[in-house]
Amino acid sequence: MNKAIVVGSINMDIVAFVQDHPKTGETIFGREVKYFPGGKGSNQAVSCKRLGSETLMIGRLGDDAFGGQLLAFQQQQGIDISGVRQLENTATGAAFITVADSADNSIVVVPGANALWDDGFIDELTIEQGDIVLAQFEIPDTVIEKTFNKAKAVGAMTILNPTPVRTINADIRNSTDLIVVNEHELAALSGREIDVHKDDTIFNGAARLHQEDYGTIIVTLGDKGARLVQAGQKHAIAARPVSAVDTTGAGDTFIGGIAAGLLSGLDLIRACELANIAASISVTREGAAASIPSLDEVNKLLRKRGHM
Ligand code: ATP
C-alpha cells in the first residue's frame, strides 16, 4: 500500500491567553497557557493519517522535554516516526503565541531542530513508486530538494506548500507536481494582485504559475473554498458554509486531505472535495492538529452531499 511521506517541521505551540499584548519592556499576567503540538509538517502528517493514509514523518526534534512529548504525540496518532530524529543538545522548535481578548495574535517562531539537518537522512529514506511526498517551507531548501529529487526518480508524487512564502528555487520547482498556496502566497509568487472576490484574478495568478512550470496549482481561499488549475483546466470548489471558531490549521488539514484522497484512489477534483469538507470541519473546532476530523466524519458529510 502506498503512503504519505511528510518532510517538515515539528513544533510545540505555547499559547498564552492575555487581555492585551505586552508593550516593549512591560511584564503582564496572562490568564491561561496551553501547549499544542504544531508545526506545518506535523499537522499535515496528522491530517494524512486521520484521513486514511499510512503516513511516515521525516523531521527533527531536540532532546528536551518537548521533543519527547511531540514524538509520543505522533506515535499516538499512528504515524510512523522512524524518520524523526532527536538531536543532542538542541532545542525543539517552538512557537510562542499570545492571543489577546480581541482575538489578535502575535507569534514568535524559533525553528530550533527544524533548521538543523545533516545529509544522512536521504540514504535512509525509502520512497516507493506511487507514494506522495509533502513538504512545506519551515525547513531548509536542501532537505526539500534532496527528498523531492529522490521522489521523482522513483515515480512518487510531490506536493509543495510554500509557506512561510519565499522564492521557490528552480530545483524544487522542477521536481514539484502540485503546489498548494493561499491567496497571499499566490500574490507573492505570481507578482499579481489577487482579489478573493474575483475568480479571474485567482485563475490568472494560478495560470501564470502553471505556465512557469510550478505544476498543478491549488489555491485555498478560506470561506471561499478553493480553486484548481491543471493542464489548462480550471475548477472551483465552494466552501461548505459553517460557523468557524478557529481557522488555525485549516490549510494543513486541506493538504493532508488531498494526499489521503489521492492515495485512496480518488482523482484530484474528488480529493479536493474531500479536503474541503475535512477543512470545513476543522475550522469549527479549536486548535490545529486537535481539530482535524476522522475519515468517517468526512465521509458521512460527503455522502449527505451526494459526493459518494
Ligand atoms: P492556515 O494558515 O490557518 O492553515 P490557510 O490560509 O493556509 O490557513 P485557508 O485558505 O484559510 O488556509 O483554508 C483552507 C481551507 O479550509 C479552505 O480552502 C476551505 O476548504 C477551508 N476553510 C477555511 N476557512 C473556512 C470557513 N470559514 N468556512 C468553511 N471552510 C473553510
Short mmCIF file of C-alpha atoms and ligand atoms in Angstrom, two decimals:
data_model
loop_
_atom_site.label_atom_id
_atom_site.label_comp_id
_atom_site.label_asym_id
_atom_site.label_seq_id
_atom_site.Cartn_x
_atom_site.Cartn_y
_atom_site.Cartn_z
CA MET A 1 0.00 0.00 0.00
CA ASN A 2 1.33 3.45 -0.87
CA LYS A 3 1.96 6.01 1.83
CA ALA A 4 2.21 9.72 2.50
CA ILE A 5 5.70 10.90 3.45
CA VAL A 6 5.81 14.27 5.17
CA VAL A 7 9.17 16.02 5.36
CA GLY A 8 8.68 19.03 7.58
CA SER A 9 8.63 20.93 10.83
CA ILE A 10 7.54 19.76 14.25
CA ASN A 11 6.94 22.46 16.88
CA MET A 12 5.44 22.91 20.30
CA ASP A 13 2.96 25.80 20.18
CA ILE A 14 2.91 27.59 23.54
CA VAL A 15 -0.15 29.79 23.68
CA ALA A 16 -0.63 32.47 26.37
CA PHE A 17 -4.12 33.98 26.60
CA VAL A 18 -3.87 37.65 27.66
CA GLN A 19 -6.08 40.69 27.86
CA ASP A 20 -3.74 42.86 25.75
CA HIS A 21 -0.35 42.13 24.18
CA PRO A 22 2.59 43.36 26.35
CA LYS A 23 4.33 46.52 25.19
CA THR A 24 8.11 46.59 24.86
CA GLY A 25 9.67 46.35 28.34
CA GLU A 26 6.35 45.52 30.02
CA THR A 27 5.54 42.43 32.14
CA ILE A 28 1.91 41.34 32.30
CA PHE A 29 -0.08 38.45 33.78
CA GLY A 30 -1.70 36.04 31.35
CA ARG A 31 -4.95 34.16 32.08
CA GLU A 32 -4.03 30.72 30.84
CA VAL A 33 -1.31 28.83 28.98
CA LYS A 34 -1.92 25.92 26.59
CA TYR A 35 0.54 23.63 24.82
CA PHE A 36 -0.44 22.34 21.38
CA PRO A 37 1.58 20.01 19.13
CA GLY A 38 2.17 22.05 15.97
CA GLY A 39 4.44 22.77 13.04
CA LYS A 40 3.11 22.56 9.48
CA GLY A 41 4.86 19.25 8.82
CA SER A 42 3.43 17.60 11.90
CA ASN A 43 -0.08 18.99 11.30
CA GLN A 44 -0.10 17.74 7.72
CA ALA A 45 1.12 14.31 8.83
CA VAL A 46 -1.73 14.11 11.39
CA SER A 47 -4.19 15.10 8.66
CA CYS A 48 -2.90 12.45 6.21
CA LYS A 49 -3.18 9.80 8.92
CA ARG A 50 -6.64 10.76 10.26
CA LEU A 51 -7.97 10.96 6.72
CA GLY A 52 -6.92 7.42 5.97
CA SER A 53 -3.37 7.09 4.66
CA GLU A 54 -0.36 5.32 6.06
CA THR A 55 1.96 8.17 6.98
CA LEU A 56 5.71 8.45 7.52
CA MET A 57 7.07 11.59 9.21
CA ILE A 58 10.58 12.87 8.49
CA GLY A 59 11.52 15.57 10.98
CA ARG A 60 13.97 16.85 13.56
CA LEU A 61 13.35 17.41 17.28
CA GLY A 62 15.58 18.47 20.15
CA ASP A 63 16.50 16.28 23.12
CA ASP A 64 14.49 18.45 25.54
CA ALA A 65 11.16 17.59 27.22
CA PHE A 66 9.11 18.97 24.30
CA GLY A 67 10.98 16.68 21.91
CA GLY A 68 9.91 13.59 23.86
CA GLN A 69 6.31 14.80 24.17
CA LEU A 70 5.97 15.56 20.47
CA LEU A 71 7.44 12.21 19.48
CA ALA A 72 4.95 10.46 21.79
CA PHE A 73 2.11 12.54 20.33
CA GLN A 74 2.94 11.50 16.77
CA GLN A 75 3.22 7.86 17.78
CA GLN A 76 -0.20 8.02 19.48
CA GLN A 77 -1.66 9.24 16.16
CA GLY A 78 -0.39 6.08 14.47
CA ILE A 79 2.18 7.97 12.40
CA ASP A 80 5.37 6.05 11.50
CA ILE A 81 8.02 8.06 13.38
CA SER A 82 11.04 6.12 12.11
CA GLY A 83 12.13 9.23 10.17
CA VAL A 84 12.12 11.53 13.19
CA ARG A 85 15.44 12.13 14.98
CA GLN A 86 16.09 13.85 18.31
CA LEU A 87 19.28 15.90 18.02
CA GLU A 88 21.63 16.15 21.01
CA ASN A 89 21.98 19.43 22.91
CA THR A 90 19.37 21.03 20.66
CA ALA A 91 16.09 22.79 21.40
CA THR A 92 12.87 21.53 19.81
CA GLY A 93 11.18 24.05 17.51
CA ALA A 94 8.70 26.25 19.35
CA ALA A 95 6.10 28.88 18.53
CA PHE A 96 5.38 31.43 21.28
CA ILE A 97 1.89 32.76 20.68
CA THR A 98 -0.03 35.38 22.62
CA VAL A 99 -3.75 35.60 21.96
CA ALA A 100 -5.42 38.81 23.17
CA ASP A 101 -9.10 39.23 24.10
CA SER A 102 -9.53 40.97 20.74
CA ALA A 103 -8.56 37.54 19.17
CA ASP A 104 -5.46 39.15 17.57
CA ASN A 105 -2.38 37.03 17.96
CA SER A 106 1.34 37.67 17.78
CA ILE A 107 3.75 34.84 17.19
CA VAL A 108 7.49 34.24 17.56
CA VAL A 109 8.69 31.01 15.92
CA VAL A 110 12.09 29.63 16.92
CA PRO A 111 12.92 26.81 14.47
CA GLY A 112 15.46 25.03 16.73
CA ALA A 113 16.00 21.47 15.46
CA ASN A 114 13.82 22.11 12.35
CA ALA A 115 16.67 24.16 10.87
CA LEU A 116 19.35 21.55 11.60
CA TRP A 117 19.50 18.58 9.25
CA ASP A 118 22.50 16.66 8.01
CA ASP A 119 22.59 14.93 4.63
CA GLY A 120 22.45 11.40 6.05
CA PHE A 121 18.65 11.21 6.14
CA ILE A 122 18.29 10.82 2.41
CA ASP A 123 20.20 7.49 2.25
CA GLU A 124 17.98 6.02 4.97
CA LEU A 125 14.76 7.12 3.29
CA THR A 126 12.77 4.61 1.23
CA ILE A 127 10.32 6.14 -1.22
CA GLU A 128 8.27 3.88 -3.49
CA GLN A 129 6.58 4.49 -6.81
CA GLY A 130 3.07 5.85 -6.09
CA ASP A 131 3.93 7.32 -2.69
CA ILE A 132 3.13 11.01 -2.11
CA VAL A 133 5.82 13.26 -0.59
CA LEU A 134 4.71 16.52 1.07
CA ALA A 135 6.92 19.45 2.14
CA GLN A 136 6.44 22.99 3.43
CA PHE A 137 8.84 25.93 3.83
CA GLU A 138 9.55 25.64 7.57
CA ILE A 139 12.67 23.55 6.84
CA PRO A 140 15.83 24.17 4.75
CA ASP A 141 15.57 24.13 0.92
CA THR A 142 18.31 21.49 0.61
CA VAL A 143 16.21 18.97 2.52
CA ILE A 144 13.24 19.55 0.21
CA GLU A 145 15.43 19.40 -2.92
CA LYS A 146 17.01 16.07 -1.92
CA THR A 147 13.72 14.48 -0.93
CA PHE A 148 11.78 15.66 -3.99
CA ASN A 149 14.57 14.62 -6.37
CA LYS A 150 14.60 11.15 -4.85
CA ALA A 151 10.79 11.03 -5.04
CA LYS A 152 10.74 11.94 -8.73
CA ALA A 153 13.48 9.41 -9.51
CA VAL A 154 11.29 6.54 -8.25
CA GLY A 155 7.95 7.80 -9.65
CA ALA A 156 6.43 9.25 -6.48
CA MET A 157 4.27 12.39 -6.47
CA THR A 158 5.39 15.60 -4.75
CA ILE A 159 3.22 18.27 -3.11
CA LEU A 160 4.74 21.58 -2.03
CA ASN A 161 3.09 24.02 0.38
CA PRO A 162 5.47 27.02 0.13
CA THR A 163 4.69 28.68 3.45
CA PRO A 164 6.07 30.88 5.02
CA VAL A 165 6.46 32.04 1.44
CA ARG A 166 9.91 32.54 -0.12
CA THR A 167 11.24 32.20 -3.66
CA ILE A 168 10.92 28.66 -4.95
CA ASN A 169 14.26 27.72 -6.46
CA ALA A 170 14.42 26.02 -9.86
CA ASP A 171 15.48 22.66 -8.42
CA ILE A 172 12.43 22.49 -6.14
CA ARG A 173 10.10 23.89 -8.80
CA ASN A 174 11.20 21.34 -11.38
CA SER A 175 10.54 18.46 -9.00
CA THR A 176 7.15 19.70 -7.72
CA ASP A 177 3.98 18.13 -9.17
CA LEU A 178 1.41 20.10 -7.22
CA ILE A 179 1.63 23.27 -5.17
CA VAL A 180 -0.95 24.40 -2.66
CA VAL A 181 -0.98 28.09 -1.74
CA ASN A 182 -3.39 30.54 -0.13
CA GLU A 183 -4.25 33.88 -1.75
CA HIS A 184 -1.35 35.74 -0.08
CA GLU A 185 1.22 33.18 -1.25
CA LEU A 186 -0.29 33.21 -4.74
CA ALA A 187 0.08 37.02 -4.88
CA ALA A 188 3.70 36.84 -3.67
CA LEU A 189 4.71 34.10 -6.13
CA SER A 190 2.82 35.35 -9.19
CA GLY A 191 3.50 39.07 -8.66
CA ARG A 192 -0.18 39.66 -9.44
CA GLU A 193 -2.82 41.38 -7.35
CA ILE A 194 -5.30 38.80 -6.11
CA ASP A 195 -8.84 39.69 -5.13
CA VAL A 196 -10.57 36.76 -3.43
CA HIS A 197 -13.92 38.12 -4.63
CA LYS A 198 -12.82 37.98 -8.27
CA ASP A 199 -12.22 34.47 -9.58
CA ASP A 200 -10.50 35.77 -12.74
CA THR A 201 -7.67 37.31 -10.64
CA ILE A 202 -7.17 33.97 -8.86
CA PHE A 203 -7.30 31.86 -12.01
CA ASN A 204 -4.97 34.29 -13.84
CA GLY A 205 -2.45 34.25 -10.98
CA ALA A 206 -2.58 30.45 -10.81
CA ALA A 207 -2.33 30.12 -14.60
CA ARG A 208 0.80 32.27 -14.50
CA LEU A 209 2.44 29.90 -12.02
CA HIS A 210 1.26 26.93 -14.06
CA GLN A 211 2.93 28.38 -17.19
CA GLU A 212 6.15 28.87 -15.24
CA ASP A 213 6.31 25.14 -14.54
CA TYR A 214 5.12 25.13 -10.97
CA GLY A 215 2.95 22.10 -11.86
CA THR A 216 -0.69 21.87 -10.90
CA ILE A 217 -1.87 24.72 -8.65
CA ILE A 218 -4.45 24.66 -5.87
CA VAL A 219 -5.38 27.94 -4.20
CA THR A 220 -7.16 27.78 -0.86
CA LEU A 221 -9.40 30.75 -0.06
CA GLY A 222 -10.75 30.27 3.47
CA ASP A 223 -14.54 30.58 3.45
CA LYS A 224 -14.47 30.96 -0.34
CA GLY A 225 -13.28 27.37 -0.80
CA ALA A 226 -10.51 26.51 -3.25
CA ARG A 227 -9.59 26.81 -6.93
CA LEU A 228 -7.67 24.30 -9.03
CA VAL A 229 -5.67 24.91 -12.22
CA GLN A 230 -4.21 21.91 -14.05
CA ALA A 231 -3.23 21.37 -17.68
CA GLY A 232 -5.50 24.12 -18.98
CA GLN A 233 -8.43 23.13 -16.75
CA LYS A 234 -9.96 25.40 -14.13
CA HIS A 235 -12.14 24.16 -11.36
CA ALA A 236 -13.87 25.91 -8.43
CA ILE A 237 -14.70 24.19 -5.15
CA ALA A 238 -17.17 26.11 -2.98
CA ALA A 239 -16.62 26.11 0.79
CA ARG A 240 -19.15 24.32 2.98
CA PRO A 241 -20.89 27.05 5.00
CA VAL A 242 -20.05 26.65 8.70
CA SER A 243 -19.67 28.81 11.82
CA ALA A 244 -15.91 29.00 12.12
CA VAL A 245 -14.43 29.27 15.63
CA ASP A 246 -10.70 28.77 14.90
CA THR A 247 -9.20 28.54 11.42
CA THR A 248 -5.69 27.57 12.61
CA GLY A 249 -4.53 24.54 10.68
CA ALA A 250 -7.29 24.67 8.05
CA GLY A 251 -4.71 24.75 5.27
CA ASP A 252 -2.80 21.82 6.79
CA THR A 253 -6.00 19.78 7.10
CA PHE A 254 -6.81 20.54 3.45
CA ILE A 255 -3.38 19.45 2.20
CA GLY A 256 -3.44 16.20 4.20
CA GLY A 257 -6.90 15.59 2.75
CA ILE A 258 -5.63 15.93 -0.82
CA ALA A 259 -2.79 13.46 -0.23
CA ALA A 260 -5.03 10.96 1.61
CA GLY A 261 -7.74 11.27 -1.06
CA LEU A 262 -5.29 10.69 -3.93
CA LEU A 263 -3.69 7.73 -2.12
CA SER A 264 -7.14 6.15 -1.70
CA GLY A 265 -7.62 6.29 -5.49
CA LEU A 266 -9.69 9.48 -5.90
CA ASP A 267 -8.95 11.82 -8.79
CA LEU A 268 -7.68 15.30 -7.94
CA ILE A 269 -11.08 17.03 -8.04
CA ARG A 270 -12.64 14.41 -5.75
CA ALA A 271 -9.62 14.60 -3.45
CA CYS A 272 -10.12 18.39 -3.25
CA GLU A 273 -13.77 17.87 -2.34
CA LEU A 274 -12.73 15.54 0.48
CA ALA A 275 -10.08 18.03 1.62
CA ASN A 276 -12.58 20.90 1.50
CA ILE A 277 -15.06 19.05 3.73
CA ALA A 278 -12.31 17.96 6.15
CA ALA A 279 -11.00 21.53 6.45
CA SER A 280 -14.53 22.92 6.91
CA ILE A 281 -14.97 20.62 9.91
CA SER A 282 -11.57 21.60 11.35
CA VAL A 283 -12.49 25.32 11.50
CA THR A 284 -15.49 24.56 13.73
CA ARG A 285 -13.09 23.28 16.45
CA GLU A 286 -10.22 24.79 18.44
CA GLY A 287 -6.57 24.01 17.77
CA ALA A 288 -4.66 22.81 14.72
CA ALA A 289 -3.90 19.07 14.95
CA ALA A 290 -6.65 18.64 17.55
CA SER A 291 -9.30 19.95 15.16
CA ILE A 292 -8.61 17.55 12.27
CA PRO A 293 -11.56 15.19 11.70
CA SER A 294 -11.52 11.45 11.02
CA LEU A 295 -12.25 9.97 7.58
CA ASP A 296 -15.58 8.60 8.90
CA GLU A 297 -16.78 12.09 9.82
CA VAL A 298 -15.81 13.43 6.40
CA ASN A 299 -17.38 10.51 4.51
CA LYS A 300 -20.70 10.98 6.33
CA LEU A 301 -20.86 14.58 5.08
CA LEU A 302 -19.71 13.64 1.58
CA ARG A 303 -22.49 11.03 1.39
CA LYS A 304 -25.07 13.60 2.52
CA ARG A 305 -23.89 15.95 -0.24
CA GLY A 306 -24.14 13.16 -2.82
CA HIS A 307 -20.39 13.08 -3.48
CA MET A 308 -20.10 9.32 -2.75
P1 ATP B 1 -3.94 28.36 7.90
O1 ATP B 1 -2.61 29.02 7.65
O2 ATP B 1 -4.73 28.96 9.05
O3 ATP B 1 -3.90 26.87 7.97
P2 ATP B 1 -4.59 28.84 5.11
O4 ATP B 1 -4.60 30.28 4.73
O5 ATP B 1 -3.44 28.00 4.68
O6 ATP B 1 -4.88 28.72 6.67
P3 ATP B 1 -7.33 28.71 4.23
O7 ATP B 1 -7.37 29.09 2.80
O8 ATP B 1 -7.73 29.74 5.24
O9 ATP B 1 -5.89 28.11 4.56
O10 ATP B 1 -8.26 27.45 4.46
C1 ATP B 1 -8.00 26.19 3.86
C2 ATP B 1 -9.32 25.51 3.53
O11 ATP B 1 -10.09 25.36 4.73
C3 ATP B 1 -10.23 26.30 2.60
O12 ATP B 1 -9.86 26.09 1.24
C4 ATP B 1 -11.59 25.72 2.94
O13 ATP B 1 -11.73 24.44 2.34
C5 ATP B 1 -11.48 25.51 4.46
N1 ATP B 1 -11.96 26.69 5.22
C6 ATP B 1 -11.21 27.65 5.80
N2 ATP B 1 -11.99 28.58 6.42
C7 ATP B 1 -13.26 28.17 6.24
C8 ATP B 1 -14.54 28.69 6.63
N3 ATP B 1 -14.65 29.81 7.34
N4 ATP B 1 -15.64 28.00 6.25
C9 ATP B 1 -15.57 26.85 5.54
N5 ATP B 1 -14.38 26.31 5.14
C10 ATP B 1 -13.25 26.95 5.47
#
